[in-house]
């Protein structure tokens, strides 16, 4: 027996039990183990023949700054093959919470061009509740598969994409975190991460789509989405770290929505990289303060400004403004500098003659020490591009 088609992105435990001997079926356990869980629980048990899909270590970029970061195409393809997954395989993915992390694995496969994949509705708890057999977890040691990954650019979006979405309001951002976290009434679980939301985002807690670890009916889920959707804009799903956003993507696909993506870094990335207080302060900068900040950035292209470069900046602003902008610049990393320059340019209206004068000011600063070297040329062209795009 072989499986030829999934009619929906979810299957029931009854369906899985009936089709468990299909020769092209691969069952994946996408649970996220936690060291704090009771070792006497079902942690060491799985659905028979399940292979462990290691979201945190094998199917994430562990070198990235944020958790569960999107893997490279080569990494995903290699690790999927190591699990014996073939291009003609049909995958059923579950987790030990019901529906929690399994949709992330489901969405990853879709983002790498693989459609023969479904989530087990209710996951391991539903399988146990139906009194179906369990087995001890074992490391997969079977044949290597021939899975081929083909990245689907429309499935995932990233920080720069979300920045454009926030600016242009081209998409609806829907946050899967709890209402209390979304409203800032409860702290974020990640240590040091501030509370907040992506501008103009709406909230659908992923738990609202579930009853006892199973998805609600299609009509109920459709009603939940329709309560927050304003129009036919594409949807971007976010959460804390890109896990439960995929629960919303699963519910949306089940109910017929097509034009959607998941923000990979979600609030952990956005809240870490954007400081709302800093951005509010930038909006109150005068044009002279913004010019001074840009010139400080240019002057430090060689890691420190010279006295002659400082004198150029002082010709633009008074000493108090110079010191205020200097202190702020020194406290910012390179990414924050670029974001503040972009935000400042978007806040003020610049004519073409204003922009030309700004570029002249940058060049004057670069020539202050008598030469316009290669590094300064690169920085000048980089600044010119982002300033023109933001103005």
GROMACS .gro file of C-alpha atoms in nm:
model
  391
    1UNK     CA    1   0.000   0.000   0.000
    2UNK     CA    2   0.119   0.350  -0.085
    3UNK     CA    3  -0.026   0.691  -0.006
    4UNK     CA    4  -0.097   0.907  -0.309
    5UNK     CA    5  -0.252   1.224  -0.172
    6UNK     CA    6  -0.335   1.424   0.139
    7UNK     CA    7  -0.669   1.600   0.104
    8UNK     CA    8  -0.603   1.833   0.399
    9UNK     CA    9  -0.296   1.957   0.589
   10UNK     CA   10  -0.405   1.750   0.892
   11UNK     CA   11  -0.484   1.383   0.944
   12UNK     CA   12  -0.651   1.210   1.239
   13UNK     CA   13  -0.495   0.944   1.458
   14UNK     CA   14  -0.752   0.702   1.318
   15UNK     CA   15  -0.629   0.773   0.964
   16UNK     CA   16  -0.267   0.730   1.070
   17UNK     CA   17  -0.335   0.400   1.245
   18UNK     CA   18  -0.518   0.271   0.938
   19UNK     CA   19  -0.238   0.374   0.701
   20UNK     CA   20   0.062   0.308   0.927
   21UNK     CA   21   0.197   0.029   0.703
   22UNK     CA   22   0.202   0.234   0.381
   23UNK     CA   23   0.543   0.184   0.223
   24UNK     CA   24   0.598   0.555   0.149
   25UNK     CA   25   0.475   0.683   0.487
   26UNK     CA   26   0.728   0.852   0.715
   27UNK     CA   27   0.622   0.955   1.064
   28UNK     CA   28   0.818   1.239   1.222
   29UNK     CA   29   0.825   1.333   1.588
   30UNK     CA   30   0.882   1.710   1.601
   31UNK     CA   31   0.848   1.742   1.979
   32UNK     CA   32   1.084   1.986   2.151
   33UNK     CA   33   1.232   1.806   2.451
   34UNK     CA   34   1.275   2.007   2.770
   35UNK     CA   35   1.517   1.906   3.043
   36UNK     CA   36   1.268   2.020   3.307
   37UNK     CA   37   1.008   1.763   3.205
   38UNK     CA   38   0.948   1.456   3.419
   39UNK     CA   39   1.174   1.177   3.294
   40UNK     CA   40   0.913   0.924   3.407
   41UNK     CA   41   0.655   1.062   3.164
   42UNK     CA   42   0.610   0.962   2.797
   43UNK     CA   43   0.931   1.144   2.693
   44UNK     CA   44   1.099   0.819   2.588
   45UNK     CA   45   0.794   0.686   2.402
   46UNK     CA   46   0.679   0.754   2.049
   47UNK     CA   47   0.442   0.638   1.780
   48UNK     CA   48   0.591   0.321   1.631
   49UNK     CA   49   0.849   0.384   1.353
   50UNK     CA   50   0.857   0.760   1.426
   51UNK     CA   51   1.182   0.938   1.347
   52UNK     CA   52   1.292   1.233   1.559
   53UNK     CA   53   1.279   1.564   1.371
   54UNK     CA   54   1.520   1.776   1.576
   55UNK     CA   55   1.384   2.126   1.528
   56UNK     CA   56   1.628   2.295   1.763
   57UNK     CA   57   1.958   2.139   1.653
   58UNK     CA   58   1.930   1.973   1.313
   59UNK     CA   59   1.665   2.183   1.139
   60UNK     CA   60   1.763   2.529   1.266
   61UNK     CA   61   2.064   2.749   1.209
   62UNK     CA   62   2.227   2.707   1.550
   63UNK     CA   63   2.491   2.969   1.467
   64UNK     CA   64   2.226   3.241   1.440
   65UNK     CA   65   2.159   3.497   1.712
   66UNK     CA   66   1.798   3.394   1.764
   67UNK     CA   67   1.633   3.057   1.841
   68UNK     CA   68   1.489   2.819   1.582
   69UNK     CA   69   1.628   3.022   1.293
   70UNK     CA   70   1.547   2.910   0.937
   71UNK     CA   71   1.809   2.660   0.813
   72UNK     CA   72   1.989   2.681   0.482
   73UNK     CA   73   1.858   2.484   0.188
   74UNK     CA   74   2.161   2.254   0.191
   75UNK     CA   75   2.127   2.192   0.565
   76UNK     CA   76   1.759   2.110   0.541
   77UNK     CA   77   1.807   1.880   0.243
   78UNK     CA   78   2.094   1.694   0.408
   79UNK     CA   79   1.918   1.645   0.741
   80UNK     CA   80   1.595   1.535   0.573
   81UNK     CA   81   1.789   1.277   0.373
   82UNK     CA   82   1.953   1.157   0.695
   83UNK     CA   83   1.603   1.075   0.819
   84UNK     CA   84   1.543   0.858   0.511
   85UNK     CA   85   1.299   1.100   0.351
   86UNK     CA   86   1.251   1.060  -0.024
   87UNK     CA   87   1.086   1.277  -0.284
   88UNK     CA   88   0.794   1.029  -0.301
   89UNK     CA   89   0.756   1.008   0.079
   90UNK     CA   90   0.437   1.116   0.251
   91UNK     CA   91   0.506   1.271   0.589
   92UNK     CA   92   0.289   1.282   0.899
   93UNK     CA   93   0.434   1.505   1.171
   94UNK     CA   94   0.330   1.513   1.535
   95UNK     CA   95   0.447   1.651   1.868
   96UNK     CA   96   0.391   1.557   2.232
   97UNK     CA   97   0.183   1.865   2.317
   98UNK     CA   98  -0.100   1.798   2.072
   99UNK     CA   99  -0.044   2.075   1.820
  100UNK     CA  100   0.247   2.297   1.912
  101UNK     CA  101   0.582   2.246   1.736
  102UNK     CA  102   0.469   2.003   1.465
  103UNK     CA  103   0.325   2.282   1.245
  104UNK     CA  104   0.672   2.443   1.240
  105UNK     CA  105   0.816   2.124   1.088
  106UNK     CA  106   0.520   2.106   0.847
  107UNK     CA  107   0.578   2.466   0.739
  108UNK     CA  108   0.953   2.412   0.696
  109UNK     CA  109   0.886   2.133   0.447
  110UNK     CA  110   0.644   2.356   0.258
  111UNK     CA  111   0.899   2.637   0.258
  112UNK     CA  112   1.144   2.399   0.090
  113UNK     CA  113   0.897   2.304  -0.180
  114UNK     CA  114   0.759   1.978  -0.037
  115UNK     CA  115   0.381   1.939  -0.028
  116UNK     CA  116   0.332   1.572   0.070
  117UNK     CA  117   0.314   1.657   0.439
  118UNK     CA  118   0.044   1.675   0.705
  119UNK     CA  119   0.018   1.737   1.080
  120UNK     CA  120  -0.130   1.475   1.311
  121UNK     CA  121  -0.434   1.636   1.473
  122UNK     CA  122  -0.400   1.603   1.849
  123UNK     CA  123  -0.048   1.464   1.823
  124UNK     CA  124   0.087   1.206   2.065
  125UNK     CA  125  -0.177   1.276   2.336
  126UNK     CA  126  -0.456   1.192   2.089
  127UNK     CA  127  -0.272   0.874   1.982
  128UNK     CA  128  -0.239   0.765   2.346
  129UNK     CA  129  -0.600   0.856   2.418
  130UNK     CA  130  -0.708   0.623   2.135
  131UNK     CA  131  -0.511   0.338   2.301
  132UNK     CA  132  -0.290   0.288   1.998
  133UNK     CA  133   0.049   0.119   2.054
  134UNK     CA  134   0.367   0.304   2.153
  135UNK     CA  135   0.731   0.215   2.118
  136UNK     CA  136   1.063   0.327   2.264
  137UNK     CA  137   1.234   0.615   2.088
  138UNK     CA  138   1.530   0.507   1.877
  139UNK     CA  139   1.779   0.693   1.659
  140UNK     CA  140   1.698   0.639   1.291
  141UNK     CA  141   1.963   0.418   1.132
  142UNK     CA  142   1.797   0.330   0.803
  143UNK     CA  143   1.880   0.416   0.444
  144UNK     CA  144   1.962   0.772   0.336
  145UNK     CA  145   1.681   0.935   0.138
  146UNK     CA  146   1.686   1.129  -0.190
  147UNK     CA  147   1.485   1.430  -0.071
  148UNK     CA  148   1.543   1.743  -0.280
  149UNK     CA  149   1.483   2.085  -0.124
  150UNK     CA  150   1.360   2.369  -0.345
  151UNK     CA  151   1.320   2.691  -0.149
  152UNK     CA  152   0.979   2.858  -0.173
  153UNK     CA  153   1.056   3.227  -0.118
  154UNK     CA  154   0.691   3.309  -0.042
  155UNK     CA  155   0.665   3.094   0.272
  156UNK     CA  156   0.908   3.278   0.498
  157UNK     CA  157   0.975   3.645   0.556
  158UNK     CA  158   1.257   3.803   0.748
  159UNK     CA  159   1.344   4.121   0.935
  160UNK     CA  160   1.402   4.342   0.630
  161UNK     CA  161   1.075   4.218   0.479
  162UNK     CA  162   0.885   4.303   0.796
  163UNK     CA  163   1.044   4.648   0.808
  164UNK     CA  164   0.902   4.717   0.461
  165UNK     CA  165   0.566   4.569   0.558
  166UNK     CA  166   0.547   4.794   0.865
  167UNK     CA  167   0.635   5.099   0.656
  168UNK     CA  168   0.405   5.031   0.361
  169UNK     CA  169   0.127   4.834   0.534
  170UNK     CA  170   0.113   4.588   0.247
  171UNK     CA  171   0.035   4.286   0.469
  172UNK     CA  172  -0.158   4.205   0.781
  173UNK     CA  173   0.069   4.089   1.060
  174UNK     CA  174  -0.102   3.845   1.298
  175UNK     CA  175   0.068   3.757   1.626
  176UNK     CA  176   0.014   3.410   1.778
  177UNK     CA  177   0.135   3.495   2.130
  178UNK     CA  178  -0.106   3.500   2.423
  179UNK     CA  179  -0.314   3.813   2.462
  180UNK     CA  180  -0.132   3.898   2.786
  181UNK     CA  181   0.207   3.886   2.615
  182UNK     CA  182   0.076   4.071   2.311
  183UNK     CA  183  -0.061   4.345   2.536
  184UNK     CA  184   0.257   4.359   2.744
  185UNK     CA  185   0.074   4.245   3.058
  186UNK     CA  186   0.303   3.943   3.102
  187UNK     CA  187   0.682   3.941   3.048
  188UNK     CA  188   0.837   3.756   2.757
  189UNK     CA  189   0.980   3.415   2.856
  190UNK     CA  190   1.314   3.488   2.685
  191UNK     CA  191   1.541   3.654   2.938
  192UNK     CA  192   1.614   4.017   2.858
  193UNK     CA  193   1.354   4.044   2.581
  194UNK     CA  194   1.129   4.345   2.622
  195UNK     CA  195   0.754   4.337   2.577
  196UNK     CA  196   0.592   4.491   2.273
  197UNK     CA  197   0.432   4.428   1.936
  198UNK     CA  198   0.513   4.475   1.570
  199UNK     CA  199   0.340   4.800   1.463
  200UNK     CA  200  -0.015   4.756   1.330
  201UNK     CA  201  -0.020   4.383   1.411
  202UNK     CA  202  -0.330   4.197   1.530
  203UNK     CA  203  -0.352   3.917   1.784
  204UNK     CA  204  -0.489   3.565   1.742
  205UNK     CA  205  -0.345   3.350   2.024
  206UNK     CA  206  -0.264   3.013   1.870
  207UNK     CA  207  -0.452   2.842   2.155
  208UNK     CA  208  -0.773   3.002   2.024
  209UNK     CA  209  -0.758   2.761   1.730
  210UNK     CA  210  -0.737   2.453   1.953
  211UNK     CA  211  -0.954   2.243   2.181
  212UNK     CA  212  -0.771   1.984   2.391
  213UNK     CA  213  -0.472   1.991   2.158
  214UNK     CA  214  -0.681   1.944   1.843
  215UNK     CA  215  -0.776   2.201   1.583
  216UNK     CA  216  -1.126   2.343   1.603
  217UNK     CA  217  -1.363   2.294   1.311
  218UNK     CA  218  -1.289   2.470   0.984
  219UNK     CA  219  -1.590   2.699   1.028
  220UNK     CA  220  -1.481   2.797   1.379
  221UNK     CA  221  -1.127   2.873   1.263
  222UNK     CA  222  -1.253   3.069   0.965
  223UNK     CA  223  -1.470   3.282   1.195
  224UNK     CA  224  -1.170   3.352   1.420
  225UNK     CA  225  -0.966   3.482   1.126
  226UNK     CA  226  -1.251   3.687   0.985
  227UNK     CA  227  -1.285   3.871   1.316
  228UNK     CA  228  -0.942   4.030   1.275
  229UNK     CA  229  -0.889   4.043   0.898
  230UNK     CA  230  -0.962   4.385   0.758
  231UNK     CA  231  -0.932   4.313   0.385
  232UNK     CA  232  -0.769   4.079   0.138
  233UNK     CA  233  -0.409   4.173   0.220
  234UNK     CA  234  -0.157   3.888   0.243
  235UNK     CA  235  -0.101   3.760   0.597
  236UNK     CA  236   0.225   3.736   0.788
  237UNK     CA  237   0.219   3.522   1.102
  238UNK     CA  238   0.445   3.601   1.396
  239UNK     CA  239   0.483   3.476   1.754
  240UNK     CA  240   0.770   3.459   2.003
  241UNK     CA  241   1.028   3.270   1.800
  242UNK     CA  242   0.855   3.137   1.487
  243UNK     CA  243   0.708   2.817   1.636
  244UNK     CA  244   0.341   2.885   1.715
  245UNK     CA  245   0.308   3.129   1.423
  246UNK     CA  246   0.300   2.810   1.218
  247UNK     CA  247  -0.010   2.692   1.409
  248UNK     CA  248  -0.189   2.995   1.263
  249UNK     CA  249  -0.049   2.910   0.919
  250UNK     CA  250  -0.185   2.556   0.956
  251UNK     CA  251  -0.528   2.684   1.054
  252UNK     CA  252  -0.528   2.935   0.770
  253UNK     CA  253  -0.437   2.674   0.509
  254UNK     CA  254  -0.697   2.434   0.646
  255UNK     CA  255  -0.965   2.700   0.593
  256UNK     CA  256  -0.859   2.794   0.242
  257UNK     CA  257  -0.628   3.092   0.283
  258UNK     CA  258  -0.336   3.091   0.040
  259UNK     CA  259  -0.141   3.417   0.044
  260UNK     CA  260   0.050   3.392   0.371
  261UNK     CA  261   0.397   3.364   0.518
  262UNK     CA  262   0.566   3.318   0.856
  263UNK     CA  263   0.804   3.576   1.006
  264UNK     CA  264   1.096   3.354   1.097
  265UNK     CA  265   1.252   3.566   1.374
  266UNK     CA  266   0.915   3.684   1.510
  267UNK     CA  267   0.903   3.905   1.821
  268UNK     CA  268   1.232   3.772   1.963
  269UNK     CA  269   1.417   3.917   1.666
  270UNK     CA  270   1.201   4.225   1.611
  271UNK     CA  271   1.191   4.322   1.977
  272UNK     CA  272   1.566   4.276   2.007
  273UNK     CA  273   1.661   4.476   1.700
  274UNK     CA  274   1.411   4.759   1.727
  275UNK     CA  275   1.407   4.986   2.029
  276UNK     CA  276   1.085   5.183   2.019
  277UNK     CA  277   1.214   5.449   2.256
  278UNK     CA  278   1.514   5.509   2.033
  279UNK     CA  279   1.298   5.526   1.724
  280UNK     CA  280   1.062   5.772   1.891
  281UNK     CA  281   1.361   5.989   1.977
  282UNK     CA  282   1.481   5.980   1.616
  283UNK     CA  283   1.143   6.108   1.500
  284UNK     CA  284   1.203   6.418   1.714
  285UNK     CA  285   1.550   6.489   1.575
  286UNK     CA  286   1.600   6.809   1.380
  287UNK     CA  287   1.753   6.787   1.035
  288UNK     CA  288   2.080   6.922   1.174
  289UNK     CA  289   2.090   6.651   1.439
  290UNK     CA  290   2.025   6.386   1.177
  291UNK     CA  291   2.300   6.525   0.953
  292UNK     CA  292   2.542   6.519   1.248
  293UNK     CA  293   2.452   6.155   1.319
  294UNK     CA  294   2.507   6.059   0.953
  295UNK     CA  295   2.841   6.239   0.951
  296UNK     CA  296   2.950   6.059   1.269
  297UNK     CA  297   2.864   5.731   1.098
  298UNK     CA  298   3.066   5.831   0.791
  299UNK     CA  299   3.360   5.954   0.998
  300UNK     CA  300   3.380   5.618   1.175
  301UNK     CA  301   3.410   5.418   0.854
  302UNK     CA  302   3.775   5.382   0.955
  303UNK     CA  303   3.669   5.298   1.313
  304UNK     CA  304   3.737   5.644   1.462
  305UNK     CA  305   3.687   6.004   1.358
  306UNK     CA  306   3.979   6.245   1.326
  307UNK     CA  307   3.997   6.597   1.468
  308UNK     CA  308   3.952   6.741   1.119
  309UNK     CA  309   3.638   6.531   1.072
  310UNK     CA  310   3.506   6.646   1.410
  311UNK     CA  311   3.559   7.006   1.297
  312UNK     CA  312   3.348   6.940   0.986
  313UNK     CA  313   3.066   6.812   1.206
  314UNK     CA  314   3.105   7.107   1.445
  315UNK     CA  315   3.059   7.340   1.149
  316UNK     CA  316   2.707   7.198   1.114
  317UNK     CA  317   2.589   7.202   1.480
  318UNK     CA  318   2.667   7.369   1.811
  319UNK     CA  319   2.877   7.199   2.079
  320UNK     CA  320   2.577   7.080   2.288
  321UNK     CA  321   2.415   6.916   1.987
  322UNK     CA  322   2.750   6.771   1.882
  323UNK     CA  323   2.795   6.608   2.223
  324UNK     CA  324   2.437   6.480   2.242
  325UNK     CA  325   2.452   6.319   1.899
  326UNK     CA  326   2.803   6.186   1.962
  327UNK     CA  327   2.695   6.015   2.286
  328UNK     CA  328   2.399   5.853   2.112
  329UNK     CA  329   2.608   5.739   1.817
  330UNK     CA  330   2.870   5.579   2.042
  331UNK     CA  331   2.598   5.382   2.227
  332UNK     CA  332   2.460   5.229   1.906
  333UNK     CA  333   2.579   4.924   1.716
  334UNK     CA  334   2.611   4.931   1.338
  335UNK     CA  335   2.266   4.788   1.279
  336UNK     CA  336   2.103   5.047   1.508
  337UNK     CA  337   2.292   5.325   1.330
  338UNK     CA  338   2.154   5.223   0.992
  339UNK     CA  339   1.800   5.189   1.128
  340UNK     CA  340   1.816   5.535   1.286
  341UNK     CA  341   1.945   5.690   0.965
  342UNK     CA  342   1.664   5.526   0.769
  343UNK     CA  343   1.403   5.630   1.028
  344UNK     CA  344   1.535   5.986   1.034
  345UNK     CA  345   1.525   6.016   0.656
  346UNK     CA  346   1.169   5.885   0.650
  347UNK     CA  347   1.063   6.132   0.919
  348UNK     CA  348   1.186   6.447   0.740
  349UNK     CA  349   1.101   6.564   0.392
  350UNK     CA  350   1.410   6.600   0.176
  351UNK     CA  351   1.410   6.768  -0.163
  352UNK     CA  352   1.657   6.663  -0.429
  353UNK     CA  353   1.867   6.972  -0.353
  354UNK     CA  354   1.863   6.880   0.020
  355UNK     CA  355   1.989   6.531  -0.062
  356UNK     CA  356   2.257   6.667  -0.293
  357UNK     CA  357   2.378   6.898  -0.016
  358UNK     CA  358   2.385   6.608   0.230
  359UNK     CA  359   2.600   6.405  -0.010
  360UNK     CA  360   2.831   6.703  -0.051
  361UNK     CA  361   2.861   6.729   0.330
  362UNK     CA  362   2.957   6.360   0.351
  363UNK     CA  363   3.220   6.403   0.080
  364UNK     CA  364   3.361   6.715   0.250
  365UNK     CA  365   3.398   6.510   0.568
  366UNK     CA  366   3.575   6.228   0.382
  367UNK     CA  367   3.815   6.476   0.220
  368UNK     CA  368   3.888   6.647   0.555
  369UNK     CA  369   4.201   6.440   0.611
  370UNK     CA  370   4.326   6.498   0.257
  371UNK     CA  371   4.216   6.177   0.085
  372UNK     CA  372   3.901   5.986  -0.012
  373UNK     CA  373   4.018   5.627   0.033
  374UNK     CA  374   3.866   5.299  -0.087
  375UNK     CA  375   3.681   5.224   0.236
  376UNK     CA  376   3.529   5.572   0.235
  377UNK     CA  377   3.418   5.524  -0.127
  378UNK     CA  378   3.237   5.204  -0.028
  379UNK     CA  379   3.071   5.368   0.274
  380UNK     CA  380   2.972   5.671   0.068
  381UNK     CA  381   2.802   5.460  -0.197
  382UNK     CA  382   2.631   5.251   0.075
  383UNK     CA  383   2.502   5.563   0.254
  384UNK     CA  384   2.391   5.720  -0.071
  385UNK     CA  385   2.185   5.413  -0.158
  386UNK     CA  386   2.007   5.374   0.175
  387UNK     CA  387   1.945   5.750   0.203
  388UNK     CA  388   1.794   5.767  -0.143
  389UNK     CA  389   1.575   5.465  -0.071
  390UNK     CA  390   1.452   5.607   0.260
  391UNK     CA  391   1.397   5.968   0.146
   0.00000   0.00000   0.00000
